[in-house]
Amino acid sequence: MSADWAAAYEAVPRSRFLPALIWPHDMATGRYSTVSEEQDPEAWQLYADSDDPIVTQWDDGAHEGPEPGKSFSSSSSMPSLVFSMLADLDVKPGQRVLEIGTGTGWNAALLAYRLGAENVVTVEVDGAVASDARDSLDRFGMPVEVVHGDGLLGHVARAPYDRVIATCGLRKIPFAWVEQSKPGGVLLVPWGTYYWPGEATARLVVARHGRSASGPFTRPVAFMRLRSQRFLWPRHDEYVPPGALDAADTSTTTLSEAEICGTGSFDAVGFALGLRVPDVAHNPDRKRDGRRAVWFYGTRGSSDRSWAVVVFRDDRKEAKVYQSGPRRLWCEVESAYHWWVSHGEPDHSRFGLTVTAEETHAWLDDSANSWPL
């Protein structure tokens, strides 16, 4: 934690913004436990003071009962991540901040402690979450303006902003955030592609003319996606009907399972491939008896039913490839992989984004080496 946020951490405890029923996430096992402040106040406080992410809502509020739901939909992030992102945001006294994704309200309260509640606006799409956060902020004496609405629209009534921070994962950055920022303002956005689940925070600086924002990725992160940008996995049989494998083009590849699939939730190769083939989604099957199939689906509009599958086997040096449709997805992915290797296998820190009203460009090392997404 940077020294300039230490006082805020002490003065604004996360516990003051958590509900009585929480679901901490065990990073090692991937499991969620149910912890009630009423039934076990010591355990509740222990988790509130921990560096664990804590789910505070399941299934967009439709979930009831103490057991975890099907899909988490609101949370309190790891404090170490919160303060790392706040350090990247680099706020200064007197600046005005727009936050997208209020959650519990803790992040907004930390900003308000540094800048004053009158200089922080936060937007939350979920009405119940927004109401609870507003109540928590008011009780704590930080009457930040909490807007119940679509964060993609920003909040023009309080613009222009010196800083914009999103606490949800995005796949497209709305230009409204650039338009509502001052020249030289900073947008800090967790961003990724549908190819890979991992994200990285893009720190974009608004140009002097206000018609673009550009900057590098700063750190790997993992956030719940903005609700309107959640990915709906395509139905497999809509791409691969019965008998499709028999009619597909076939070939082989010497690329290995490890080279394509990586080794964790965030890998440099997966992030880079997503940047090079952003309109491809991929889904590795579970490995069984030394065999693993990795599927690829085209996402270039509703008419794109291109697909490919690579079947890796531990006892073979080459993998069998099947692909069909108007595109050859494996050829695209394989080409992207070789591009990544030829450029020194760059991680997120060598990539960046430039956002304009017309489109978004990804770039490597500098904006001169860029391509549209």
Short mmCIF file of C-alpha atoms in Angstrom, two decimals:
data_model
loop_
_atom_site.label_atom_id
_atom_site.label_comp_id
_atom_site.label_asym_id
_atom_site.label_seq_id
_atom_site.Cartn_x
_atom_site.Cartn_y
_atom_site.Cartn_z
CA MET A 1 0.00 0.00 0.00
CA SER A 2 1.33 3.45 -0.91
CA ALA A 3 1.95 5.85 1.96
CA ASP A 4 -0.65 8.34 0.75
CA TRP A 5 -3.43 5.74 1.17
CA ALA A 6 -2.33 4.42 4.59
CA ALA A 7 -4.39 6.94 6.55
CA ALA A 8 -7.51 6.16 4.51
CA TYR A 9 -7.06 2.44 5.16
CA GLU A 10 -6.98 3.04 8.91
CA ALA A 11 -9.83 5.55 8.95
CA VAL A 12 -12.23 3.74 6.58
CA PRO A 13 -12.49 0.06 7.56
CA ARG A 14 -13.97 -2.35 5.04
CA SER A 15 -16.12 -3.88 7.77
CA ARG A 16 -18.30 -0.75 7.91
CA PHE A 17 -19.47 -1.44 4.36
CA LEU A 18 -20.11 -5.17 4.44
CA PRO A 19 -23.53 -6.81 4.97
CA ALA A 20 -24.17 -9.13 7.90
CA LEU A 21 -24.12 -12.19 5.61
CA ILE A 22 -21.00 -12.59 3.46
CA TRP A 23 -19.38 -15.27 1.31
CA PRO A 24 -15.56 -15.07 1.45
CA HIS A 25 -13.67 -16.61 -1.45
CA ASP A 26 -10.81 -18.96 -0.70
CA MET A 27 -8.22 -18.13 -3.38
CA ALA A 28 -6.42 -21.45 -2.91
CA THR A 29 -9.43 -23.76 -3.33
CA GLY A 30 -11.80 -21.54 -5.28
CA ARG A 31 -14.57 -22.26 -2.80
CA TYR A 32 -16.96 -19.92 -1.01
CA SER A 33 -17.95 -20.15 2.63
CA THR A 34 -20.99 -18.63 4.32
CA VAL A 35 -20.22 -16.36 7.27
CA SER A 36 -22.91 -14.65 9.35
CA GLU A 37 -22.05 -11.72 11.62
CA GLU A 38 -24.92 -12.67 13.91
CA GLN A 39 -23.95 -16.34 14.24
CA ASP A 40 -20.15 -16.00 14.25
CA PRO A 41 -19.07 -12.37 14.76
CA GLU A 42 -15.41 -13.27 15.29
CA ALA A 43 -15.14 -15.13 11.98
CA TRP A 44 -17.07 -12.36 10.23
CA GLN A 45 -14.67 -9.72 11.54
CA LEU A 46 -11.68 -11.88 10.67
CA TYR A 47 -12.77 -12.08 7.04
CA ALA A 48 -13.71 -8.40 6.94
CA ASP A 49 -10.14 -7.54 8.00
CA SER A 50 -8.55 -10.10 5.65
CA ASP A 51 -7.19 -9.66 2.13
CA ASP A 52 -9.82 -12.06 0.75
CA PRO A 53 -12.40 -11.09 -1.88
CA ILE A 54 -15.90 -11.31 -0.41
CA VAL A 55 -19.09 -11.96 -2.39
CA THR A 56 -21.99 -9.82 -1.17
CA GLN A 57 -24.66 -10.74 -3.75
CA TRP A 58 -25.50 -13.77 -5.89
CA ASP A 59 -27.55 -14.11 -9.07
CA ASP A 60 -28.28 -10.38 -9.50
CA GLY A 61 -30.19 -10.39 -6.22
CA ALA A 62 -32.53 -13.27 -7.07
CA HIS A 63 -30.69 -15.63 -4.71
CA GLU A 64 -32.10 -16.28 -1.24
CA GLY A 65 -30.75 -18.18 1.73
CA PRO A 66 -27.36 -18.57 3.36
CA GLU A 67 -25.77 -21.00 0.90
CA PRO A 68 -23.80 -19.64 -2.07
CA GLY A 69 -25.83 -19.06 -5.23
CA LYS A 70 -25.03 -19.97 -8.82
CA SER A 71 -23.25 -16.83 -10.01
CA PHE A 72 -21.71 -14.04 -7.95
CA SER A 73 -22.93 -10.59 -8.99
CA SER A 74 -21.51 -8.12 -6.45
CA SER A 75 -18.53 -8.23 -4.12
CA SER A 76 -15.92 -6.46 -2.05
CA SER A 77 -12.54 -6.84 -3.75
CA MET A 78 -9.28 -7.82 -2.08
CA PRO A 79 -7.99 -4.75 -0.19
CA SER A 80 -4.55 -5.21 -1.73
CA LEU A 81 -6.12 -4.90 -5.20
CA VAL A 82 -8.27 -1.94 -4.15
CA PHE A 83 -5.26 0.04 -2.97
CA SER A 84 -3.11 -0.98 -5.94
CA MET A 85 -5.73 0.40 -8.29
CA LEU A 86 -6.15 3.55 -6.21
CA ALA A 87 -2.40 4.07 -6.41
CA ASP A 88 -2.59 3.72 -10.22
CA LEU A 89 -5.46 6.23 -10.26
CA ASP A 90 -3.15 8.79 -8.62
CA VAL A 91 -5.77 11.23 -7.32
CA LYS A 92 -4.82 14.75 -6.23
CA PRO A 93 -6.58 17.10 -3.75
CA GLY A 94 -9.46 18.95 -5.35
CA GLN A 95 -9.99 16.47 -8.16
CA ARG A 96 -13.40 15.03 -9.05
CA VAL A 97 -13.78 11.27 -9.54
CA LEU A 98 -16.42 9.18 -11.28
CA GLU A 99 -16.60 5.56 -10.13
CA ILE A 100 -18.37 2.91 -12.22
CA GLY A 101 -19.59 0.03 -10.04
CA THR A 102 -20.41 1.13 -6.48
CA GLY A 103 -20.56 -2.31 -4.89
CA THR A 104 -20.52 -1.97 -1.11
CA GLY A 105 -19.47 1.69 -1.27
CA TRP A 106 -16.10 1.11 0.40
CA ASN A 107 -14.03 2.24 -2.59
CA ALA A 108 -16.10 5.41 -2.89
CA ALA A 109 -15.63 6.07 0.83
CA LEU A 110 -11.86 5.72 0.51
CA LEU A 111 -11.87 8.23 -2.34
CA ALA A 112 -14.14 10.55 -0.36
CA TYR A 113 -11.76 10.43 2.60
CA ARG A 114 -8.98 11.77 0.37
CA LEU A 115 -10.99 14.13 -1.82
CA GLY A 116 -14.17 14.99 0.06
CA ALA A 117 -17.57 13.39 -0.50
CA GLU A 118 -18.62 16.27 -2.75
CA ASN A 119 -15.91 15.31 -5.25
CA VAL A 120 -16.91 11.66 -5.70
CA VAL A 121 -19.79 10.30 -7.80
CA THR A 122 -20.45 6.57 -8.08
CA VAL A 123 -22.80 4.74 -10.45
CA GLU A 124 -24.35 1.33 -9.74
CA VAL A 125 -26.65 -0.61 -12.09
CA ASP A 126 -28.27 -2.72 -9.35
CA GLY A 127 -30.90 -0.79 -7.42
CA ALA A 128 -30.64 -2.81 -4.21
CA VAL A 129 -26.84 -2.65 -4.20
CA ALA A 130 -26.94 1.10 -4.84
CA SER A 131 -29.41 1.64 -2.00
CA ASP A 132 -27.38 -0.39 0.50
CA ALA A 133 -24.17 1.42 -0.46
CA ARG A 134 -25.87 4.81 -0.16
CA ASP A 135 -27.07 3.91 3.34
CA SER A 136 -23.62 2.69 4.38
CA LEU A 137 -21.94 5.84 3.06
CA ASP A 138 -24.44 8.09 4.82
CA ARG A 139 -24.08 6.20 8.12
CA PHE A 140 -20.31 6.52 7.87
CA GLY A 141 -20.55 10.25 7.30
CA MET A 142 -19.46 10.13 3.66
CA PRO A 143 -22.56 11.28 1.74
CA VAL A 144 -21.20 10.45 -1.71
CA GLU A 145 -23.69 10.82 -4.55
CA VAL A 146 -24.74 7.28 -5.49
CA VAL A 147 -26.45 7.12 -8.88
CA HIS A 148 -28.64 4.13 -9.74
CA GLY A 149 -28.13 3.78 -13.47
CA ASP A 150 -26.15 2.41 -16.39
CA GLY A 151 -22.47 3.08 -15.82
CA LEU A 152 -21.79 2.92 -19.57
CA LEU A 153 -23.44 6.35 -19.80
CA GLY A 154 -21.21 7.83 -17.12
CA HIS A 155 -22.87 10.72 -15.27
CA VAL A 156 -22.82 13.84 -17.36
CA ALA A 157 -24.52 16.01 -14.72
CA ARG A 158 -21.32 16.21 -12.65
CA ALA A 159 -18.81 16.20 -15.52
CA PRO A 160 -16.05 16.94 -16.29
CA TYR A 161 -14.04 14.50 -14.19
CA ASP A 162 -10.34 14.37 -13.43
CA ARG A 163 -10.45 10.63 -12.87
CA VAL A 164 -12.72 7.75 -13.88
CA ILE A 165 -12.32 4.32 -12.26
CA ALA A 166 -14.27 1.17 -13.10
CA THR A 167 -14.55 -1.63 -10.56
CA CYS A 168 -16.03 -4.12 -13.03
CA GLY A 169 -14.48 -5.89 -15.99
CA LEU A 170 -15.09 -4.44 -19.46
CA ARG A 171 -14.72 -5.71 -23.00
CA LYS A 172 -15.61 -2.37 -24.61
CA ILE A 173 -14.82 1.05 -23.14
CA PRO A 174 -17.58 3.62 -23.73
CA PHE A 175 -16.38 6.87 -25.27
CA ALA A 176 -18.80 8.72 -22.96
CA TRP A 177 -16.21 8.30 -20.21
CA VAL A 178 -13.61 10.06 -22.34
CA GLU A 179 -16.05 12.82 -23.27
CA GLN A 180 -16.89 13.40 -19.61
CA SER A 181 -13.21 13.66 -18.59
CA LYS A 182 -10.93 16.67 -18.65
CA PRO A 183 -7.95 16.76 -21.02
CA GLY A 184 -5.15 15.04 -19.13
CA GLY A 185 -7.66 13.12 -17.04
CA VAL A 186 -7.13 9.44 -16.26
CA LEU A 187 -9.40 6.46 -16.88
CA LEU A 188 -8.52 3.25 -15.01
CA VAL A 189 -10.41 0.33 -16.49
CA PRO A 190 -10.16 -3.46 -15.98
CA TRP A 191 -10.24 -4.66 -19.58
CA GLY A 192 -10.00 -7.96 -21.38
CA THR A 193 -11.32 -9.94 -24.33
CA TYR A 194 -13.81 -12.76 -24.65
CA TYR A 195 -10.98 -15.06 -25.67
CA TRP A 196 -9.53 -15.27 -22.17
CA PRO A 197 -11.06 -14.70 -18.69
CA GLY A 198 -8.09 -12.71 -17.40
CA GLU A 199 -8.06 -8.92 -17.48
CA ALA A 200 -5.57 -6.13 -16.91
CA THR A 201 -6.13 -2.56 -15.83
CA ALA A 202 -5.69 -0.06 -18.65
CA ARG A 203 -4.55 3.38 -17.45
CA LEU A 204 -5.69 5.74 -20.19
CA VAL A 205 -4.83 9.44 -20.31
CA VAL A 206 -7.23 11.74 -22.14
CA ALA A 207 -5.53 13.66 -24.96
CA ARG A 208 -5.27 17.45 -24.92
CA HIS A 209 -7.88 17.72 -27.69
CA GLY A 210 -10.24 15.37 -25.80
CA ARG A 211 -10.90 13.14 -28.80
CA SER A 212 -9.00 10.08 -27.56
CA ALA A 213 -7.53 8.40 -24.50
CA SER A 214 -4.50 6.15 -24.52
CA GLY A 215 -2.20 4.32 -22.15
CA PRO A 216 -0.61 1.03 -21.05
CA PHE A 217 -1.91 -1.88 -19.03
CA THR A 218 -0.68 -1.73 -15.44
CA ARG A 219 -1.50 -4.99 -13.65
CA PRO A 220 -3.40 -8.29 -14.03
CA VAL A 221 -6.83 -8.31 -12.35
CA ALA A 222 -10.03 -10.33 -12.30
CA PHE A 223 -13.38 -8.58 -11.91
CA MET A 224 -17.03 -9.39 -12.37
CA ARG A 225 -17.91 -8.16 -15.83
CA LEU A 226 -20.14 -5.19 -16.45
CA ARG A 227 -23.56 -6.77 -16.63
CA SER A 228 -24.36 -5.61 -20.16
CA GLN A 229 -21.02 -7.03 -21.37
CA ARG A 230 -21.27 -10.48 -19.87
CA PHE A 231 -20.42 -13.22 -22.31
CA LEU A 232 -23.16 -15.65 -23.26
CA TRP A 233 -21.41 -18.81 -24.33
CA PRO A 234 -22.66 -20.04 -27.69
CA ARG A 235 -24.51 -23.30 -27.86
CA HIS A 236 -22.02 -25.89 -28.98
CA ASP A 237 -24.49 -27.68 -31.26
CA GLU A 238 -25.27 -24.42 -33.10
CA TYR A 239 -21.63 -24.41 -34.22
CA VAL A 240 -20.87 -28.12 -34.33
CA PRO A 241 -23.95 -30.12 -35.35
CA PRO A 242 -23.84 -33.93 -35.45
CA GLY A 243 -21.45 -35.16 -38.12
CA ALA A 244 -19.61 -31.82 -38.38
CA LEU A 245 -16.27 -33.34 -37.40
CA ASP A 246 -16.43 -35.74 -40.32
CA ALA A 247 -16.93 -32.88 -42.79
CA ALA A 248 -14.39 -30.49 -41.25
CA ASP A 249 -11.02 -29.55 -42.65
CA THR A 250 -8.28 -31.45 -40.82
CA SER A 251 -4.63 -30.77 -40.17
CA THR A 252 -2.07 -31.09 -37.38
CA THR A 253 -0.11 -28.69 -35.21
CA THR A 254 3.11 -29.01 -33.26
CA LEU A 255 2.07 -26.38 -30.73
CA SER A 256 1.58 -27.95 -27.32
CA GLU A 257 -1.29 -27.80 -24.88
CA ALA A 258 0.81 -25.76 -22.43
CA GLU A 259 1.76 -23.24 -25.11
CA ILE A 260 -1.85 -22.55 -26.03
CA CYS A 261 -3.66 -23.02 -22.70
CA GLY A 262 -1.12 -21.44 -20.36
CA THR A 263 -0.86 -22.36 -16.72
CA GLY A 264 -3.23 -20.13 -14.73
CA SER A 265 -6.14 -17.67 -14.65
CA PHE A 266 -3.92 -14.95 -16.11
CA ASP A 267 -1.22 -15.88 -18.58
CA ALA A 268 0.70 -13.61 -20.90
CA VAL A 269 -0.06 -15.88 -23.84
CA GLY A 270 -3.82 -15.91 -23.28
CA PHE A 271 -3.98 -12.15 -22.83
CA ALA A 272 -1.88 -11.56 -25.95
CA LEU A 273 -3.86 -14.00 -28.09
CA GLY A 274 -7.06 -12.29 -27.02
CA LEU A 275 -5.66 -8.97 -28.22
CA ARG A 276 -4.73 -10.45 -31.60
CA VAL A 277 -7.94 -12.49 -32.13
CA PRO A 278 -10.54 -10.61 -30.04
CA ASP A 279 -13.49 -12.07 -31.95
CA VAL A 280 -12.72 -15.66 -30.96
CA ALA A 281 -13.81 -17.41 -27.76
CA HIS A 282 -12.14 -20.59 -26.63
CA ASN A 283 -13.09 -23.25 -24.14
CA PRO A 284 -10.67 -26.01 -23.06
CA ASP A 285 -12.36 -29.26 -22.06
CA ARG A 286 -11.27 -31.04 -18.92
CA LYS A 287 -8.33 -33.30 -19.42
CA ARG A 288 -9.21 -37.00 -19.34
CA ASP A 289 -6.84 -39.94 -19.72
CA GLY A 290 -4.10 -37.78 -21.18
CA ARG A 291 -6.41 -36.25 -23.79
CA ARG A 292 -7.75 -32.71 -23.95
CA ALA A 293 -9.86 -30.96 -26.58
CA VAL A 294 -9.69 -27.17 -26.87
CA TRP A 295 -12.61 -25.60 -28.73
CA PHE A 296 -12.69 -22.25 -30.53
CA TYR A 297 -15.85 -20.36 -31.57
CA GLY A 298 -16.20 -17.37 -33.88
CA THR A 299 -17.88 -14.32 -32.34
CA ARG A 300 -17.84 -11.97 -35.33
CA GLY A 301 -21.59 -11.38 -35.37
CA SER A 302 -24.57 -13.71 -35.29
CA SER A 303 -23.75 -15.19 -38.70
CA ASP A 304 -20.25 -16.28 -37.68
CA ARG A 305 -20.52 -19.98 -36.95
CA SER A 306 -16.85 -20.72 -37.52
CA TRP A 307 -15.39 -23.28 -35.15
CA ALA A 308 -12.24 -25.26 -34.56
CA VAL A 309 -11.02 -27.88 -32.11
CA VAL A 310 -7.51 -29.03 -31.31
CA VAL A 311 -7.15 -32.43 -29.66
CA PHE A 312 -4.02 -32.69 -27.54
CA ARG A 313 -2.73 -36.07 -26.36
CA ASP A 314 0.12 -36.64 -23.94
CA ASP A 315 1.46 -39.56 -25.98
CA ARG A 316 1.73 -37.62 -29.26
CA LYS A 317 3.94 -34.73 -30.35
CA GLU A 318 1.40 -33.46 -32.86
CA ALA A 319 -2.21 -32.53 -32.15
CA LYS A 320 -5.10 -33.12 -34.56
CA VAL A 321 -6.96 -30.00 -35.71
CA TYR A 322 -10.52 -29.81 -37.06
CA GLN A 323 -12.02 -26.54 -38.30
CA SER A 324 -15.00 -25.39 -40.30
CA GLY A 325 -17.01 -22.31 -41.25
CA PRO A 326 -16.21 -19.11 -43.15
CA ARG A 327 -13.07 -18.55 -41.06
CA ARG A 328 -10.25 -20.87 -40.08
CA LEU A 329 -10.07 -20.06 -36.40
CA TRP A 330 -7.16 -22.31 -35.53
CA CYS A 331 -5.09 -20.75 -38.30
CA GLU A 332 -5.86 -17.33 -36.82
CA VAL A 333 -4.93 -18.42 -33.28
CA GLU A 334 -1.78 -20.22 -34.43
CA SER A 335 -0.70 -17.16 -36.41
CA ALA A 336 -1.33 -14.94 -33.37
CA TYR A 337 0.78 -17.26 -31.23
CA HIS A 338 3.73 -17.09 -33.61
CA TRP A 339 3.37 -13.28 -33.74
CA TRP A 340 3.55 -13.20 -29.94
CA VAL A 341 6.69 -15.37 -29.89
CA SER A 342 8.36 -13.33 -32.63
CA HIS A 343 7.87 -10.18 -30.52
CA GLY A 344 9.57 -11.63 -27.44
CA GLU A 345 6.52 -13.15 -25.71
CA PRO A 346 5.36 -9.81 -24.24
CA ASP A 347 3.23 -9.70 -21.12
CA HIS A 348 0.47 -7.18 -20.36
CA SER A 349 2.93 -4.43 -19.42
CA ARG A 350 4.07 -4.03 -23.05
CA PHE A 351 0.55 -3.66 -24.40
CA GLY A 352 -1.84 -0.75 -24.27
CA LEU A 353 -5.08 0.69 -25.64
CA THR A 354 -6.13 3.81 -27.51
CA VAL A 355 -9.83 4.66 -27.41
CA THR A 356 -11.54 7.03 -29.85
CA ALA A 357 -15.19 7.68 -30.68
CA GLU A 358 -14.87 5.40 -33.71
CA GLU A 359 -12.92 2.41 -32.41
CA THR A 360 -10.42 0.98 -29.96
CA HIS A 361 -6.86 0.06 -30.95
CA ALA A 362 -4.53 -2.27 -29.09
CA TRP A 363 -0.82 -1.62 -29.39
CA LEU A 364 2.52 -3.11 -28.47
CA ASP A 365 5.13 -0.87 -26.81
CA ASP A 366 3.92 2.26 -28.58
CA SER A 367 0.88 3.39 -30.50
CA ALA A 368 2.76 3.20 -33.81
CA ASN A 369 2.49 -0.59 -33.70
CA SER A 370 -1.28 -0.87 -33.32
CA TRP A 371 -4.29 -2.74 -34.67
CA PRO A 372 -8.08 -2.28 -34.31
CA LEU A 373 -10.07 -4.44 -31.96
#
